[in-house]
Coordinates of C-alpha atoms in Angstrom, one line a residue:
M10 CA 83.9 90.9 118.6
A11 CA 87.0 89.3 117.0
D12 CA 90.3 91.1 117.5
T13 CA 91.3 92.4 114.1
R14 CA 94.4 94.3 115.2
L15 CA 97.7 93.2 113.7
H16 CA 100.5 92.3 116.0
W17 CA 103.8 93.4 114.4
G18 CA 106.5 92.5 116.9
A19 CA 108.1 95.9 116.3
E20 CA 110.6 95.5 119.1
A21 CA 111.8 92.1 117.7
L22 CA 112.2 93.7 114.3
W23 CA 114.2 96.5 115.9
E24 CA 116.5 94.0 117.7
Q25 CA 117.0 92.1 114.4
L26 CA 117.9 95.2 112.4
Q27 CA 119.8 97.5 114.8
S28 CA 123.0 95.5 114.5
H29 CA 123.0 96.0 110.8
L30 CA 121.7 99.6 110.9
P31 CA 122.7 101.2 114.2
G32 CA 120.3 104.0 115.2
I33 CA 117.4 102.5 113.3
S34 CA 113.8 103.1 114.6
V35 CA 110.8 101.0 113.8
E36 CA 107.3 102.5 113.7
I37 CA 103.9 101.0 113.0
A38 CA 101.1 103.5 112.2
A39 CA 97.5 102.7 111.9
S40 CA 97.0 105.1 109.0
L41 CA 99.2 107.4 107.0
P42 CA 98.8 109.2 103.7
S43 CA 102.1 107.7 102.4
T44 CA 105.0 106.1 104.2
N45 CA 107.4 107.5 101.6
S46 CA 106.1 111.0 101.9
T47 CA 106.2 110.9 105.7
L48 CA 109.9 109.8 105.8
L49 CA 110.8 112.4 103.1
E50 CA 109.1 115.2 105.1
R51 CA 110.9 114.2 108.3
A52 CA 114.2 114.2 106.4
R53 CA 113.6 117.6 104.9
A54 CA 112.7 118.9 108.4
G55 CA 116.0 117.4 109.6
S56 CA 117.9 119.1 106.9
A57 CA 116.4 122.5 107.9
S58 CA 116.7 122.0 111.6
P59 CA 119.3 119.3 112.3
V60 CA 118.8 117.3 115.5
P61 CA 121.9 117.5 117.8
E62 CA 124.2 114.6 117.3
A63 CA 123.7 113.4 120.9
E64 CA 120.0 113.1 120.3
S65 CA 120.1 111.8 116.8
S66 CA 122.1 108.7 117.7
A67 CA 119.1 107.0 119.3
A68 CA 115.4 107.2 119.0
L69 CA 113.9 110.1 120.9
V70 CA 110.9 108.0 121.9
R71 CA 111.6 104.4 122.5
R72 CA 108.0 103.2 122.6
S73 CA 105.4 105.3 120.9
V74 CA 102.0 104.8 122.4
E75 CA 100.1 106.4 119.6
S76 CA 101.6 104.2 116.9
G77 CA 102.5 101.1 118.9
A78 CA 106.0 101.6 117.6
F79 CA 109.4 100.8 119.0
G80 CA 111.4 103.9 118.4
R81 CA 110.2 107.1 116.7
R82 CA 111.6 110.4 115.6
A83 CA 109.8 113.5 114.3
V84 CA 113.0 114.8 112.5
D85 CA 115.0 112.0 111.0
W86 CA 118.1 111.3 108.9
Q87 CA 118.7 108.1 110.7
P88 CA 117.5 104.8 109.3
C89 CA 113.8 104.2 109.9
L90 CA 111.4 101.4 109.0
L91 CA 107.9 102.9 108.8
V92 CA 104.8 100.7 108.4
A93 CA 101.3 101.9 107.7
E94 CA 98.4 99.4 108.2
Q95 CA 96.5 101.7 105.8
Q96 CA 97.8 104.2 103.3
T97 CA 95.2 106.8 102.3
A98 CA 97.3 108.4 99.5
G99 CA 99.8 105.8 98.6
R100 CA 101.9 106.5 95.5
G101 CA 103.5 104.3 92.8
R102 CA 105.9 105.2 90.0
L103 CA 104.9 107.9 87.5
G104 CA 102.5 109.4 90.1
R105 CA 100.1 106.4 90.0
E106 CA 98.0 105.7 93.1
W107 CA 98.7 102.6 95.1
F108 CA 95.5 101.2 96.6
A109 CA 96.1 99.5 100.0
E110 CA 93.1 98.0 101.7
P111 CA 93.3 97.9 105.5
L112 CA 94.6 94.5 106.8
A113 CA 94.8 93.1 103.2
S114 CA 98.2 94.7 102.2
L115 CA 101.6 95.3 103.5
T116 CA 102.8 98.9 102.9
F117 CA 106.0 100.2 104.4
S118 CA 109.1 102.3 103.6
L119 CA 112.7 101.9 104.7
A120 CA 114.8 105.0 104.9
M121 CA 118.6 104.7 105.1
P122 CA 121.6 106.7 104.0
L123 CA 123.3 105.0 101.0
A124 CA 126.4 105.9 99.0
P125 CA 126.8 103.4 96.1
A126 CA 129.3 104.2 93.4
D127 CA 126.4 103.9 90.9
W128 CA 122.7 104.1 91.7
A129 CA 121.6 102.4 88.4
G130 CA 119.5 99.3 88.8
L131 CA 118.6 99.8 92.5
S132 CA 114.9 99.1 92.0
L133 CA 115.8 95.8 90.2
A134 CA 118.1 94.8 93.0
V135 CA 115.3 95.5 95.6
G136 CA 112.9 93.4 93.4
V137 CA 115.4 90.5 93.5
V138 CA 115.7 90.7 97.3
L139 CA 112.0 90.8 97.9
A140 CA 111.2 88.0 95.3
E141 CA 113.8 85.7 96.8
A142 CA 112.7 86.3 100.4
L143 CA 109.0 85.6 99.5
D144 CA 109.7 82.8 97.0
P145 CA 113.1 81.2 97.7
P146 CA 114.9 79.5 94.8
S147 CA 114.2 75.7 95.0
N148 CA 116.2 73.1 93.2
G149 CA 115.8 74.6 89.8
A150 CA 112.0 74.8 90.0
A151 CA 110.5 77.7 88.1
P152 CA 109.9 80.7 90.3
R153 CA 106.4 81.7 91.3
I154 CA 107.3 85.4 91.7
G155 CA 108.8 87.3 88.8
I156 CA 110.0 90.9 88.4
K157 CA 108.6 93.2 85.8
W158 CA 111.1 95.9 84.8
P159 CA 111.6 98.3 86.5
N160 CA 109.8 98.0 89.8
D161 CA 107.0 95.5 90.1
L162 CA 106.6 92.0 91.5
W163 CA 104.2 89.7 89.6
L164 CA 102.8 86.3 90.5
L165 CA 103.5 84.1 87.5
D166 CA 100.6 82.2 86.0
A167 CA 101.2 79.6 83.3
D168 CA 97.5 79.7 82.2
S169 CA 96.6 83.3 82.9
D170 CA 94.4 85.1 80.5
L171 CA 96.2 88.3 81.4
G172 CA 99.5 87.0 79.9
P173 CA 102.5 86.0 82.0
G174 CA 101.0 86.8 85.4
R175 CA 99.4 89.4 87.7
K176 CA 100.7 92.2 89.8
L177 CA 101.6 91.2 93.3
G178 CA 103.5 94.3 94.6
G179 CA 105.3 97.4 93.7
I180 CA 108.5 99.4 94.6
L181 CA 108.9 103.1 94.8
I182 CA 112.4 104.5 95.4
E183 CA 113.0 108.2 96.2
T184 CA 116.1 110.0 97.4
L185 CA 116.9 113.2 99.2
S186 CA 120.3 114.9 99.3
A187 CA 121.7 117.3 101.9
D188 CA 125.3 118.4 102.0
A189 CA 127.3 115.2 101.3
K190 CA 124.6 112.8 102.5
R191 CA 121.9 111.1 100.4
L192 CA 119.0 109.3 102.0
A193 CA 117.2 106.5 100.1
V194 CA 113.6 105.9 100.8
I195 CA 112.4 102.5 99.6
G196 CA 108.7 102.1 99.5
V197 CA 107.1 98.7 99.2
G198 CA 103.5 97.6 98.7
I199 CA 102.5 93.9 98.6
N200 CA 99.0 92.5 98.3
I201 CA 98.6 90.0 101.1
S202 CA 94.9 88.9 100.6
R203 CA 92.1 89.6 98.4
P204 CA 90.0 92.3 100.0
P205 CA 86.4 91.2 100.8
P206 CA 84.8 92.3 98.7
L207 CA 87.4 93.4 96.1
R208 CA 87.0 97.1 95.6
T209 CA 86.7 98.3 92.0
F210 CA 90.0 99.9 90.9
K211 CA 92.1 100.2 87.8
A212 CA 94.0 96.9 87.6
T213 CA 95.4 96.9 84.0
S214 CA 98.0 94.3 85.1
G215 CA 95.6 92.1 87.1
F216 CA 95.6 91.5 90.8
A217 CA 97.5 88.8 92.8
C218 CA 98.1 88.3 96.5
L219 CA 100.4 86.2 98.7
H220 CA 97.6 84.1 99.9
E221 CA 97.7 82.4 96.5
I222 CA 101.1 81.0 97.6
D223 CA 100.6 80.7 101.3
P224 CA 97.0 81.1 102.6
T225 CA 98.2 81.5 106.2
I226 CA 100.6 84.4 105.8
G227 CA 99.8 87.8 107.2
A228 CA 101.3 91.3 106.7
P229 CA 103.4 91.1 109.9
D230 CA 104.7 87.6 108.9
T231 CA 105.6 89.0 105.5
L232 CA 107.4 92.0 106.9
A233 CA 109.4 89.7 109.3
R234 CA 110.4 87.6 106.3
I235 CA 111.7 90.5 104.1
A236 CA 112.9 93.2 106.4
L237 CA 116.4 91.9 107.2
P238 CA 117.1 90.6 103.6
L239 CA 116.1 94.0 102.3
V240 CA 118.6 95.8 104.6
Q241 CA 121.3 93.3 103.7
G242 CA 120.5 93.6 100.0
L243 CA 120.7 97.4 100.1
Q244 CA 124.1 97.2 101.8
A245 CA 125.3 94.6 99.2
F246 CA 124.1 97.0 96.5
E247 CA 126.0 99.8 98.1
R248 CA 129.2 97.7 97.9
A249 CA 128.9 96.2 94.5
G250 CA 126.0 97.8 92.6
F251 CA 123.6 96.0 90.3
A252 CA 126.3 93.6 89.0
G253 CA 125.9 91.5 92.1
F254 CA 122.2 91.0 91.3
A255 CA 122.2 90.8 87.5
D256 CA 122.1 87.0 87.2
R257 CA 119.5 86.6 89.9
F258 CA 117.3 89.2 88.2
A259 CA 117.6 87.4 84.9
A260 CA 116.2 84.3 86.5
R261 CA 113.0 86.2 87.4
D262 CA 112.9 88.6 84.4
L263 CA 109.2 88.6 83.5
L264 CA 109.6 90.5 80.2
R265 CA 112.7 88.7 78.8
D266 CA 112.1 87.6 75.2
R267 CA 108.5 88.7 75.3
A268 CA 106.7 91.1 73.0
V269 CA 106.0 94.4 74.9
T270 CA 104.4 97.7 74.4
T271 CA 105.9 100.9 75.8
T272 CA 105.0 104.6 76.2
Q273 CA 108.2 105.7 74.4
A274 CA 107.2 107.3 71.1
D275 CA 110.1 105.9 69.1
A276 CA 109.8 102.4 70.6
A277 CA 106.1 101.7 71.0
R278 CA 106.6 97.9 70.4
G279 CA 109.4 95.4 70.5
I280 CA 110.9 92.3 72.1
A281 CA 112.5 92.7 75.5
R282 CA 116.0 91.2 75.5
G283 CA 117.0 91.5 79.2
V284 CA 118.7 94.4 81.0
N285 CA 122.2 95.9 81.0
L286 CA 124.3 96.3 84.1
D287 CA 123.1 100.0 84.2
G288 CA 119.6 98.7 84.8
S289 CA 118.3 99.7 81.3
L290 CA 115.9 97.5 79.4
V291 CA 117.2 96.3 76.0
L292 CA 114.3 96.5 73.5
E293 CA 114.6 94.9 70.0
T294 CA 112.6 96.9 67.5
A295 CA 112.3 97.1 63.8
A296 CA 114.8 100.0 63.9
G297 CA 117.3 98.1 65.9
H298 CA 118.1 97.7 69.6
I299 CA 117.1 100.5 71.9
R300 CA 117.9 100.9 75.6
L301 CA 115.1 102.1 77.8
H302 CA 115.7 103.8 81.2
S303 CA 113.0 103.7 83.9
G304 CA 112.5 107.5 84.0
E305 CA 109.2 108.3 82.4
V306 CA 108.7 105.2 80.3
S307 CA 106.2 102.4 81.1
V308 CA 106.5 98.9 79.6
R309 CA 103.9 96.1 79.6
P310 CA 103.5 92.7 78.0
D311 CA 101.9 93.1 74.6
P312 CA 98.3 91.8 74.8
E313 CA 98.2 91.3 71.0
A314 CA 101.3 89.2 70.8

């Protein structure tokens, strides 16, 4: 029987990240309901029963046999990279489900304390970092991976019947505060390959996978490519906010100058005109320009345009 296990190189990841995030732990789990939920639950437990400082400065278990991890904590406010080979109850924005087929997707969350002067635009900055790591800018060539405001990665198709492209991945950012600290949990889901056979699910924005760009890449390779840039990008955002990412986002803005539909009652249709430095989407409507904030609004390319 072929060996279908994934080999993640968790210790190598830890060695790469720990100089940037002292105290980080790296954990690979075979299956979890949700990596975001797991890290938030650990952080809440840590707020209720703080781990003594002498113990919290380093992982309590250096090698976790049950998860094949390098470093693990049950109660955690320290940085943590948590990967699930399968998520059974993955979540997207607005409470949507995120379907992750075993071995066909990369699903992980990175938890780290952050203290930016302004949190606005964080999901856009994360989108920039991930897109550039997976699809580096190349001598002015058009990017293959675009960013759909506010938190999706799309594979761009010039001839797609679905419009400008298809959904490749998603980002879910949640935060938790305790005393003067605020923990950011950045959840990422990326389609690596097309599951055989493709399970029926709601794919209103289509389905794309990284194998369409690189047929040889796997989930561990993808994580190794994006983990360090993600940490460095979050630290850059903490220092300078979205302003340091605005031009790079504009170069991959999937919606810019496109007709879109929204779920906001007073702006059901319009033309997207880019984003402001506060991360809001500028929508040109018959009533004038409106700024949309990610909150509870969903925006899609207009299929009738």
